[in-house]
Amino acid sequence: MRGVNADSQRVLTHTRVLSRLAVPAGVLAAVAGAFAYVAAVDPNEPGHYPVCPLLRYTGLYCPGCGGLRSAHAFVHGDVTVALHANAVAVLGYLGFAVLWTVWVVRAARGRPMRVDLGPPHLWTLGTLLLVFTVVRNLPFGGWLHP
């Protein structure tokens, strides 16, 4: 009888771990699906994706301009082209990978994932994106154009 309870406990523990990993697995599946689509449908070919409205109407590159080309190059292993298309996006891909890994480890251990970004963090992130946007639209920031 003792072995039955230990086996039941082991199955219950595995079920709990798998249920805690369901949401991170779903998020990874969604992101992998998006990257697979961008890998298959080349954003360098016109007509597949909408044009950035800011670029279309003002001629200015937003912080996201070149993100799809960056993702396409990144998935195909061309990191240099990905960085040239949108360096901030590549940092975002890597940041997502780190945060997702931490999330999975914490979920497997039964701990909640907490990302406490206070105002200083958000202001710093916003400032960095603004500087990136301004620099990539100045004459000497041409190397940051997608």
PDB file of C-alpha atoms in Angstrom:
ATOM      1  CA  MET A   1       0.000   0.000   0.000  1.00  0.00           C
ATOM      2  CA  ARG A   2       2.906   2.254   0.758  1.00  0.00           C
ATOM      3  CA  GLY A   3       4.239   2.047  -2.825  1.00  0.00           C
ATOM      4  CA  VAL A   4       0.864   3.031  -4.255  1.00  0.00           C
ATOM      5  CA  ASN A   5       0.803   6.258  -2.290  1.00  0.00           C
ATOM      6  CA  ALA A   6       4.367   7.119  -3.329  1.00  0.00           C
ATOM      7  CA  ASP A   7       3.514   6.463  -6.973  1.00  0.00           C
ATOM      8  CA  SER A   8       0.346   8.536  -6.700  1.00  0.00           C
ATOM      9  CA  GLN A   9       2.308  11.360  -5.095  1.00  0.00           C
ATOM     10  CA  ARG A  10       4.916  11.225  -7.860  1.00  0.00           C
ATOM     11  CA  VAL A  11       2.240  11.359 -10.589  1.00  0.00           C
ATOM     12  CA  LEU A  12       0.509  14.237  -8.798  1.00  0.00           C
ATOM     13  CA  THR A  13       3.799  16.133  -8.530  1.00  0.00           C
ATOM     14  CA  HIS A  14       4.536  15.649 -12.240  1.00  0.00           C
ATOM     15  CA  THR A  15       1.006  16.773 -13.108  1.00  0.00           C
ATOM     16  CA  ARG A  16       1.416  19.930 -11.024  1.00  0.00           C
ATOM     17  CA  VAL A  17       4.739  20.763 -12.670  1.00  0.00           C
ATOM     18  CA  LEU A  18       3.304  20.220 -16.137  1.00  0.00           C
ATOM     19  CA  SER A  19       0.293  22.405 -15.360  1.00  0.00           C
ATOM     20  CA  ARG A  20       2.580  25.196 -14.106  1.00  0.00           C
ATOM     21  CA  LEU A  21       4.585  24.985 -17.352  1.00  0.00           C
ATOM     22  CA  ALA A  22       1.508  25.172 -19.611  1.00  0.00           C
ATOM     23  CA  VAL A  23       1.391  28.979 -19.872  1.00  0.00           C
ATOM     24  CA  PRO A  24       5.126  29.443 -20.551  1.00  0.00           C
ATOM     25  CA  ALA A  25       4.900  26.659 -23.149  1.00  0.00           C
ATOM     26  CA  GLY A  26       1.937  28.401 -24.783  1.00  0.00           C
ATOM     27  CA  VAL A  27       3.792  31.711 -24.915  1.00  0.00           C
ATOM     28  CA  LEU A  28       6.821  29.996 -26.439  1.00  0.00           C
ATOM     29  CA  ALA A  29       4.601  28.288 -29.019  1.00  0.00           C
ATOM     30  CA  ALA A  30       3.035  31.624 -30.003  1.00  0.00           C
ATOM     31  CA  VAL A  31       6.409  33.358 -30.301  1.00  0.00           C
ATOM     32  CA  ALA A  32       7.915  30.415 -32.202  1.00  0.00           C
ATOM     33  CA  GLY A  33       4.930  30.459 -34.561  1.00  0.00           C
ATOM     34  CA  ALA A  34       5.379  34.176 -35.213  1.00  0.00           C
ATOM     35  CA  PHE A  35       9.102  33.735 -35.860  1.00  0.00           C
ATOM     36  CA  ALA A  36       8.400  30.745 -38.123  1.00  0.00           C
ATOM     37  CA  TYR A  37       5.957  32.833 -40.167  1.00  0.00           C
ATOM     38  CA  VAL A  38       8.446  35.705 -40.485  1.00  0.00           C
ATOM     39  CA  ALA A  39      11.150  33.197 -41.425  1.00  0.00           C
ATOM     40  CA  ALA A  40       8.958  31.731 -44.164  1.00  0.00           C
ATOM     41  CA  VAL A  41       7.482  34.991 -45.517  1.00  0.00           C
ATOM     42  CA  ASP A  42      10.370  37.332 -46.322  1.00  0.00           C
ATOM     43  CA  PRO A  43       9.691  40.908 -45.165  1.00  0.00           C
ATOM     44  CA  ASN A  44      12.188  42.156 -47.761  1.00  0.00           C
ATOM     45  CA  GLU A  45       9.669  41.257 -50.475  1.00  0.00           C
ATOM     46  CA  PRO A  46       7.109  44.035 -50.939  1.00  0.00           C
ATOM     47  CA  GLY A  47       3.435  43.411 -50.307  1.00  0.00           C
ATOM     48  CA  HIS A  48       3.631  40.833 -47.515  1.00  0.00           C
ATOM     49  CA  TYR A  49       3.534  43.145 -44.507  1.00  0.00           C
ATOM     50  CA  PRO A  50       2.103  46.630 -43.934  1.00  0.00           C
ATOM     51  CA  VAL A  51       4.431  49.624 -44.093  1.00  0.00           C
ATOM     52  CA  CYS A  52       5.197  51.536 -40.895  1.00  0.00           C
ATOM     53  CA  PRO A  53       2.787  54.516 -40.874  1.00  0.00           C
ATOM     54  CA  LEU A  54       5.388  56.833 -39.303  1.00  0.00           C
ATOM     55  CA  LEU A  55       7.892  55.985 -42.030  1.00  0.00           C
ATOM     56  CA  ARG A  56       5.287  56.261 -44.775  1.00  0.00           C
ATOM     57  CA  TYR A  57       3.946  59.684 -43.759  1.00  0.00           C
ATOM     58  CA  THR A  58       7.015  61.369 -42.249  1.00  0.00           C
ATOM     59  CA  GLY A  59      10.021  59.501 -43.611  1.00  0.00           C
ATOM     60  CA  LEU A  60      11.237  58.923 -40.033  1.00  0.00           C
ATOM     61  CA  TYR A  61      12.223  55.524 -38.677  1.00  0.00           C
ATOM     62  CA  CYS A  62      10.424  54.504 -35.500  1.00  0.00           C
ATOM     63  CA  PRO A  63      12.129  52.215 -32.935  1.00  0.00           C
ATOM     64  CA  GLY A  64      10.347  49.229 -34.471  1.00  0.00           C
ATOM     65  CA  CYS A  65      11.232  49.906 -38.117  1.00  0.00           C
ATOM     66  CA  GLY A  66      13.222  46.988 -39.465  1.00  0.00           C
ATOM     67  CA  GLY A  67      12.022  44.646 -36.721  1.00  0.00           C
ATOM     68  CA  LEU A  68      10.538  42.106 -39.126  1.00  0.00           C
ATOM     69  CA  ARG A  69      13.647  42.150 -41.323  1.00  0.00           C
ATOM     70  CA  SER A  70      15.692  41.759 -38.159  1.00  0.00           C
ATOM     71  CA  ALA A  71      13.618  38.766 -37.044  1.00  0.00           C
ATOM     72  CA  HIS A  72      13.888  37.209 -40.522  1.00  0.00           C
ATOM     73  CA  ALA A  73      17.673  37.554 -40.539  1.00  0.00           C
ATOM     74  CA  PHE A  74      17.954  36.394 -36.911  1.00  0.00           C
ATOM     75  CA  VAL A  75      15.964  33.215 -37.584  1.00  0.00           C
ATOM     76  CA  HIS A  76      18.151  32.501 -40.610  1.00  0.00           C
ATOM     77  CA  GLY A  77      21.277  32.905 -38.444  1.00  0.00           C
ATOM     78  CA  ASP A  78      22.515  36.175 -39.944  1.00  0.00           C
ATOM     79  CA  VAL A  79      23.064  38.154 -36.742  1.00  0.00           C
ATOM     80  CA  THR A  80      25.009  40.931 -38.476  1.00  0.00           C
ATOM     81  CA  VAL A  81      22.122  41.693 -40.830  1.00  0.00           C
ATOM     82  CA  ALA A  82      19.671  41.385 -37.920  1.00  0.00           C
ATOM     83  CA  LEU A  83      21.638  43.935 -35.889  1.00  0.00           C
ATOM     84  CA  HIS A  84      21.813  46.277 -38.865  1.00  0.00           C
ATOM     85  CA  ALA A  85      18.053  46.015 -39.486  1.00  0.00           C
ATOM     86  CA  ASN A  86      17.145  46.769 -35.853  1.00  0.00           C
ATOM     87  CA  ALA A  87      19.659  46.386 -33.036  1.00  0.00           C
ATOM     88  CA  VAL A  88      17.052  47.078 -30.357  1.00  0.00           C
ATOM     89  CA  ALA A  89      14.880  44.251 -31.680  1.00  0.00           C
ATOM     90  CA  VAL A  90      17.794  41.798 -31.417  1.00  0.00           C
ATOM     91  CA  LEU A  91      18.310  42.888 -27.815  1.00  0.00           C
ATOM     92  CA  GLY A  92      14.589  42.313 -27.309  1.00  0.00           C
ATOM     93  CA  TYR A  93      14.809  38.776 -28.710  1.00  0.00           C
ATOM     94  CA  LEU A  94      17.680  37.970 -26.377  1.00  0.00           C
ATOM     95  CA  GLY A  95      15.922  39.623 -23.428  1.00  0.00           C
ATOM     96  CA  PHE A  96      12.800  37.568 -24.135  1.00  0.00           C
ATOM     97  CA  ALA A  97      14.875  34.379 -24.196  1.00  0.00           C
ATOM     98  CA  VAL A  98      16.429  35.181 -20.809  1.00  0.00           C
ATOM     99  CA  LEU A  99      13.121  36.192 -19.185  1.00  0.00           C
ATOM    100  CA  TRP A 100      11.338  33.152 -20.605  1.00  0.00           C
ATOM    101  CA  THR A 101      14.037  30.822 -19.268  1.00  0.00           C
ATOM    102  CA  VAL A 102      13.828  32.396 -15.812  1.00  0.00           C
ATOM    103  CA  TRP A 103      10.032  32.096 -15.995  1.00  0.00           C
ATOM    104  CA  VAL A 104      10.208  28.373 -16.818  1.00  0.00           C
ATOM    105  CA  VAL A 105      12.684  27.631 -14.024  1.00  0.00           C
ATOM    106  CA  ARG A 106      10.601  29.564 -11.490  1.00  0.00           C
ATOM    107  CA  ALA A 107       7.364  27.923 -12.675  1.00  0.00           C
ATOM    108  CA  ALA A 108       8.907  24.451 -12.432  1.00  0.00           C
ATOM    109  CA  ARG A 109       9.918  25.214  -8.855  1.00  0.00           C
ATOM    110  CA  GLY A 110       6.455  26.530  -8.010  1.00  0.00           C
ATOM    111  CA  ARG A 111       7.484  30.168  -7.656  1.00  0.00           C
ATOM    112  CA  PRO A 112       5.634  33.022  -9.343  1.00  0.00           C
ATOM    113  CA  MET A 113       7.373  35.118 -11.984  1.00  0.00           C
ATOM    114  CA  ARG A 114       7.660  38.733 -10.907  1.00  0.00           C
ATOM    115  CA  VAL A 115       9.119  41.526 -12.960  1.00  0.00           C
ATOM    116  CA  ASP A 116       9.055  44.653 -10.835  1.00  0.00           C
ATOM    117  CA  LEU A 117       9.844  47.543 -13.129  1.00  0.00           C
ATOM    118  CA  GLY A 118       9.601  50.784 -11.245  1.00  0.00           C
ATOM    119  CA  PRO A 119       9.516  54.280 -12.697  1.00  0.00           C
ATOM    120  CA  PRO A 120      13.333  54.572 -12.926  1.00  0.00           C
ATOM    121  CA  HIS A 121      13.521  51.403 -15.036  1.00  0.00           C
ATOM    122  CA  LEU A 122      10.690  52.494 -17.319  1.00  0.00           C
ATOM    123  CA  TRP A 123      12.136  56.011 -17.735  1.00  0.00           C
ATOM    124  CA  THR A 124      15.540  54.524 -18.570  1.00  0.00           C
ATOM    125  CA  LEU A 125      14.024  52.151 -21.125  1.00  0.00           C
ATOM    126  CA  GLY A 126      11.978  54.963 -22.668  1.00  0.00           C
ATOM    127  CA  THR A 127      15.008  57.240 -22.812  1.00  0.00           C
ATOM    128  CA  LEU A 128      17.128  54.572 -24.492  1.00  0.00           C
ATOM    129  CA  LEU A 129      14.410  53.962 -27.106  1.00  0.00           C
ATOM    130  CA  LEU A 130      14.081  57.694 -27.704  1.00  0.00           C
ATOM    131  CA  VAL A 131      17.854  58.104 -28.117  1.00  0.00           C
ATOM    132  CA  PHE A 132      17.930  55.121 -30.490  1.00  0.00           C
ATOM    133  CA  THR A 133      15.085  56.635 -32.522  1.00  0.00           C
ATOM    134  CA  VAL A 134      16.681  60.078 -32.714  1.00  0.00           C
ATOM    135  CA  VAL A 135      20.150  58.777 -33.565  1.00  0.00           C
ATOM    136  CA  ARG A 136      18.897  56.457 -36.298  1.00  0.00           C
ATOM    137  CA  ASN A 137      17.150  59.422 -37.967  1.00  0.00           C
ATOM    138  CA  LEU A 138      20.176  61.754 -37.902  1.00  0.00           C
ATOM    139  CA  PRO A 139      22.714  61.868 -40.771  1.00  0.00           C
ATOM    140  CA  PHE A 140      25.493  60.255 -38.697  1.00  0.00           C
ATOM    141  CA  GLY A 141      23.122  57.466 -37.572  1.00  0.00           C
ATOM    142  CA  GLY A 142      22.682  56.071 -41.064  1.00  0.00           C
ATOM    143  CA  TRP A 143      24.298  52.827 -39.979  1.00  0.00           C
ATOM    144  CA  LEU A 144      21.183  52.238 -37.821  1.00  0.00           C
ATOM    145  CA  HIS A 145      18.766  52.520 -40.769  1.00  0.00           C
ATOM    146  CA  PRO A 146      16.960  49.282 -41.579  1.00  0.00           C
TER     147      PRO A 146
END
